[in-house]
Amino acid sequence: NAGVTQTPKFRILKIGQSMTLQCTQDMNHNYMYWYRQDPGMGLKLIYYSVGAGITDKGEVPNGYNVSRSTTEDFPLRLELAAPSQTSVYFCASIAGGRNTGELFFGEGSRLTVL
Amino acid sequence: KQEVTQIPAALSVPEGENLVLNCSFTDSAIYNLQWFRQDPGKGLTSLLLIQSSQREQTSGRLNASLDKSSGRSTLYIAASQPGDSATYLCAVRGGAGANSKLTFGKGITLSVRP
């Protein structure tokens, strides 16, 4: 059971570089989310999507972009990486609609910007 | 604004002890509450999900209760084992929609001593 899969697991970027964090889920979930987790700060929502072609901003969207071309995939793009984006990023999904319930997380992507 | 508090931040107990982890929230108008476990360097694993209409949920040695009126949930772990050592987070969801806010506590780091 793959669930939510994130790649890469680790990445070091230089300031100003760009990259994409990949997320795919095989549970046919409608809703997908990107969170960042910083020590002592809890999880903060970056972006979310209710389905293919529909995305919206969360609490901390600045410096990030997303797309949702398929139900399965929800990549997160970092443009012009900054040290403040050093964090652990988690992708999550949930069934949505009448089945809204359990949230499933990926294993996380640890990003360091130097 | 919903706030979720988990106190204490860390807890150390001897193996075999029954223990209770607390989660409190300020707004009782919740849709559901979910308990997660996070091992170091790993993602969040769902333990139990309680809908707002439910009072408790059980899975193996774990039992989670929900008292909306008092804004409290507890996670009871029976006969704790060293393998239970992890950070336990609770999260409350305000509604069924994808944009309904999911508010996380900062977690309780549990250490079970052999």
CSV table of C-alpha atoms in Angstrom, one decimal:
chain,number,residue,atom,x,y,z
A,1,ASN,CA,0.0,0.0,0.0
A,2,ALA,CA,1.8,3.1,-1.2
A,3,GLY,CA,-0.5,5.8,0.2
A,4,VAL,CA,1.1,9.2,-0.2
A,5,THR,CA,4.6,9.2,-1.7
A,6,GLN,CA,6.9,12.2,-1.6
A,7,THR,CA,10.2,12.7,-3.4
A,8,PRO,CA,12.9,13.7,-2.8
A,9,LYS,CA,13.4,12.8,0.9
A,10,PHE,CA,16.3,15.1,1.3
A,11,ARG,CA,17.6,18.1,-0.7
A,12,ILE,CA,20.1,20.9,-0.2
A,13,LEU,CA,19.6,24.0,-2.3
A,14,LYS,CA,21.6,27.2,-2.7
A,15,ILE,CA,19.9,30.5,-2.3
A,16,GLY,CA,18.1,31.5,-5.4
A,17,GLN,CA,17.8,28.0,-6.9
A,18,SER,CA,14.4,26.5,-7.7
A,19,MET,CA,13.1,23.0,-7.3
A,20,THR,CA,9.9,20.9,-7.2
A,21,LEU,CA,8.8,18.6,-4.5
A,22,GLN,CA,6.8,15.7,-5.9
A,23,CYS,CA,3.7,14.2,-4.2
A,24,THR,CA,1.5,11.4,-5.5
A,25,GLN,CA,-1.3,9.4,-3.9
A,26,ASP,CA,-2.9,6.2,-5.0
A,27,MET,CA,-6.0,6.4,-2.9
A,28,ASN,CA,-8.1,8.4,-5.4
A,29,HIS,CA,-8.4,11.2,-2.8
A,30,ASN,CA,-10.0,14.5,-3.8
A,31,TYR,CA,-8.3,16.8,-1.3
A,32,MET,CA,-4.5,17.2,-1.1
A,33,TYR,CA,-2.4,19.5,1.0
A,34,TRP,CA,1.1,20.7,1.5
A,35,TYR,CA,2.4,21.6,5.0
A,36,ARG,CA,5.7,22.7,6.4
A,37,GLN,CA,6.9,21.7,9.8
A,38,ASP,CA,9.4,23.8,11.7
A,39,PRO,CA,10.8,23.0,15.2
A,40,GLY,CA,8.5,24.3,17.9
A,41,MET,CA,6.1,25.9,15.4
A,42,GLY,CA,3.8,23.0,14.5
A,43,LEU,CA,2.5,22.4,11.0
A,44,LYS,CA,1.5,25.2,8.7
A,45,LEU,CA,-0.6,24.9,5.6
A,46,ILE,CA,1.0,26.1,2.4
A,47,TYR,CA,-1.4,25.2,-0.3
A,48,TYR,CA,-4.3,22.8,-0.8
A,49,SER,CA,-6.4,21.4,-3.7
A,50,VAL,CA,-9.9,20.1,-3.8
A,51,GLY,CA,-9.4,18.3,-7.1
A,52,ALA,CA,-7.7,18.4,-10.5
A,53,GLY,CA,-7.3,21.9,-11.8
A,54,ILE,CA,-8.3,23.6,-8.5
A,55,THR,CA,-5.8,24.9,-5.9
A,56,ASP,CA,-5.9,27.5,-3.2
A,57,LYS,CA,-3.6,29.2,-0.8
A,58,GLY,CA,-3.2,28.2,2.8
A,59,GLU,CA,-1.6,30.1,5.7
A,60,VAL,CA,2.0,30.5,4.4
A,61,PRO,CA,1.9,30.4,0.5
A,62,ASN,CA,4.5,33.1,-0.2
A,63,GLY,CA,7.5,31.7,-2.2
A,64,TYR,CA,5.6,28.6,-3.3
A,65,ASN,CA,3.5,27.5,-6.2
A,66,VAL,CA,1.4,24.4,-6.9
A,67,SER,CA,-0.4,22.7,-9.6
A,68,ARG,CA,-2.9,19.8,-9.8
A,69,SER,CA,-3.2,18.4,-13.3
A,70,THR,CA,-4.3,15.0,-12.1
A,71,THR,CA,-6.1,13.5,-9.1
A,72,GLU,CA,-2.9,11.7,-8.1
A,73,ASP,CA,-0.2,14.3,-8.3
A,74,PHE,CA,0.2,17.6,-6.4
A,75,PRO,CA,3.7,19.0,-6.9
A,76,LEU,CA,5.0,22.0,-4.8
A,77,ARG,CA,7.4,24.3,-6.5
A,78,LEU,CA,9.9,26.6,-4.7
A,79,GLU,CA,11.0,29.5,-6.8
A,80,LEU,CA,14.1,31.5,-5.7
A,81,ALA,CA,14.8,29.4,-2.6
A,82,ALA,CA,15.5,31.4,0.6
A,83,PRO,CA,17.0,30.2,4.0
A,84,SER,CA,13.5,30.8,5.5
A,85,GLN,CA,12.3,27.9,3.4
A,86,THR,CA,14.5,25.4,5.2
A,87,SER,CA,12.0,23.1,6.7
A,88,VAL,CA,10.4,19.7,6.5
A,89,TYR,CA,7.6,19.5,3.9
A,90,PHE,CA,4.7,17.1,4.2
A,91,CYS,CA,2.1,16.3,1.6
A,92,ALA,CA,-1.2,14.9,2.8
A,93,SER,CA,-4.5,13.7,1.3
A,94,ILE,CA,-8.0,13.1,2.4
A,95,ALA,CA,-11.0,11.6,0.7
A,96,GLY,CA,-13.3,14.6,0.9
A,97,GLY,CA,-17.0,15.1,0.4
A,98,ARG,CA,-19.1,12.8,2.4
A,99,ASN,CA,-16.1,10.6,3.1
A,100,THR,CA,-14.1,13.4,4.7
A,101,GLY,CA,-12.3,11.9,7.5
A,102,GLU,CA,-8.8,10.5,8.0
A,103,LEU,CA,-5.8,12.5,6.8
A,104,PHE,CA,-2.9,10.6,5.4
A,105,PHE,CA,0.6,12.0,5.3
A,106,GLY,CA,3.7,11.3,3.2
A,107,GLU,CA,7.1,10.6,4.8
A,108,GLY,CA,8.2,14.2,4.3
A,109,SER,CA,10.9,16.0,2.3
A,110,ARG,CA,13.7,17.7,4.3
A,111,LEU,CA,14.9,20.8,2.5
A,112,THR,CA,17.9,22.9,3.5
A,113,VAL,CA,18.6,26.2,1.8
A,114,LEU,CA,22.2,27.5,2.2
B,1,LYS,CA,-9.5,31.3,16.1
B,2,GLN,CA,-9.0,27.7,17.1
B,3,GLU,CA,-6.1,26.9,19.3
B,4,VAL,CA,-4.9,23.4,20.2
B,5,THR,CA,-2.7,22.8,23.2
B,6,GLN,CA,-0.9,19.7,24.3
B,7,ILE,CA,0.7,19.7,27.7
B,8,PRO,CA,3.2,18.6,28.8
B,9,ALA,CA,5.6,19.0,25.8
B,10,ALA,CA,7.5,15.9,26.9
B,11,LEU,CA,6.8,12.9,29.1
B,12,SER,CA,9.0,10.0,30.3
B,13,VAL,CA,7.4,6.9,31.8
B,14,PRO,CA,8.6,3.4,32.7
B,15,GLU,CA,7.6,0.5,30.5
B,16,GLY,CA,4.3,-1.1,31.4
B,17,GLU,CA,2.7,2.1,32.7
B,18,ASN,CA,-0.8,3.1,31.5
B,19,LEU,CA,-0.7,6.7,30.5
B,20,VAL,CA,-2.9,9.5,29.2
B,21,LEU,CA,-2.0,12.2,26.7
B,22,ASN,CA,-4.1,15.4,26.8
B,23,CYS,CA,-5.3,17.6,24.0
B,24,SER,CA,-7.3,20.8,24.6
B,25,PHE,CA,-9.0,23.1,22.0
B,26,THR,CA,-10.6,26.4,22.4
B,27,ASP,CA,-13.5,26.2,19.9
B,28,SER,CA,-15.9,23.3,20.5
B,29,ALA,CA,-17.5,23.6,17.0
B,30,ILE,CA,-15.3,20.9,15.5
B,31,TYR,CA,-16.0,18.4,12.7
B,32,ASN,CA,-13.5,15.8,13.9
B,33,LEU,CA,-10.3,15.2,15.9
B,34,GLN,CA,-7.4,13.1,14.8
B,35,TRP,CA,-4.5,11.7,16.8
B,36,PHE,CA,-1.2,11.1,15.0
B,37,ARG,CA,2.1,9.6,15.9
B,38,GLN,CA,5.4,10.9,14.5
B,39,ASP,CA,8.7,9.1,14.8
B,40,PRO,CA,11.9,11.1,14.5
B,41,GLY,CA,12.6,12.0,10.9
B,42,LYS,CA,9.3,10.4,9.7
B,43,GLY,CA,5.9,11.5,8.6
B,44,LEU,CA,2.7,11.6,10.6
B,45,THR,CA,0.9,8.3,11.0
B,46,SER,CA,-2.8,8.4,11.8
B,47,LEU,CA,-3.7,6.6,15.0
B,48,LEU,CA,-7.4,7.4,15.6
B,49,LEU,CA,-10.0,9.6,14.2
B,50,ILE,CA,-13.0,10.7,16.2
B,51,GLN,CA,-16.0,12.4,14.5
B,52,SER,CA,-17.7,15.2,16.4
B,53,SER,CA,-20.7,12.9,17.1
B,54,GLN,CA,-18.6,10.2,18.7
B,55,ARG,CA,-17.3,10.0,22.3
B,56,GLU,CA,-14.4,7.6,21.8
B,57,GLN,CA,-12.5,5.4,19.4
B,58,THR,CA,-10.3,2.3,20.2
B,59,SER,CA,-7.5,0.6,18.3
B,60,GLY,CA,-5.6,-2.1,20.1
B,61,ARG,CA,-3.9,-0.6,23.2
B,62,LEU,CA,-5.0,2.9,22.2
B,63,ASN,CA,-8.3,4.6,23.2
B,64,ALA,CA,-9.1,8.2,22.3
B,65,SER,CA,-12.0,10.1,23.9
B,66,LEU,CA,-13.6,13.4,22.9
B,67,ASP,CA,-15.5,15.8,25.1
B,68,LYS,CA,-16.5,18.7,22.9
B,69,SER,CA,-18.3,20.7,25.5
B,70,SER,CA,-15.1,20.9,27.6
B,71,GLY,CA,-12.8,21.2,24.6
B,72,ARG,CA,-10.8,18.1,25.5
B,73,SER,CA,-9.5,14.9,24.1
B,74,THR,CA,-7.4,12.3,25.7
B,75,LEU,CA,-5.3,9.5,24.2
B,76,TYR,CA,-5.0,6.6,26.6
B,77,ILE,CA,-2.1,4.1,26.0
B,78,ALA,CA,-2.4,0.9,27.9
B,79,ALA,CA,0.7,-1.1,29.0
B,80,SER,CA,3.2,1.3,27.4
B,81,GLN,CA,6.2,-0.2,25.5
B,82,PRO,CA,9.5,1.3,24.4
B,83,GLY,CA,8.2,1.1,20.9
B,84,ASP,CA,5.5,3.6,21.8
B,85,SER,CA,8.2,6.3,22.1
B,86,ALA,CA,7.4,9.0,19.6
B,87,THR,CA,5.7,12.4,19.4
B,88,TYR,CA,1.9,12.3,19.5
B,89,LEU,CA,0.0,15.1,17.9
B,90,CYS,CA,-3.7,15.9,17.9
B,91,ALA,CA,-5.4,17.9,15.2
B,92,VAL,CA,-9.0,19.3,15.1
B,93,ARG,CA,-10.9,20.1,11.9
B,94,GLY,CA,-13.5,22.8,11.8
B,95,GLY,CA,-15.6,21.5,8.9
B,96,ALA,CA,-16.0,19.0,6.1
B,97,GLY,CA,-14.7,21.1,3.2
B,98,ALA,CA,-11.1,21.0,1.9
B,99,ASN,CA,-10.7,24.6,3.0
B,100,SER,CA,-11.9,23.9,6.6
B,101,LYS,CA,-9.0,24.6,8.8
B,102,LEU,CA,-7.1,21.8,10.4
B,103,THR,CA,-5.4,23.0,13.5
B,104,PHE,CA,-2.5,21.0,15.0
B,105,GLY,CA,-1.2,20.9,18.5
B,106,LYS,CA,2.6,21.0,18.9
B,107,GLY,CA,2.7,17.5,20.1
B,108,ILE,CA,3.8,15.5,23.2
B,109,THR,CA,7.1,13.7,23.0
B,110,LEU,CA,6.8,10.4,24.8
B,111,SER,CA,9.7,8.3,26.0
B,112,VAL,CA,9.0,4.9,27.4
B,113,ARG,CA,12.0,3.6,29.5
B,114,PRO,CA,12.7,-0.1,29.4
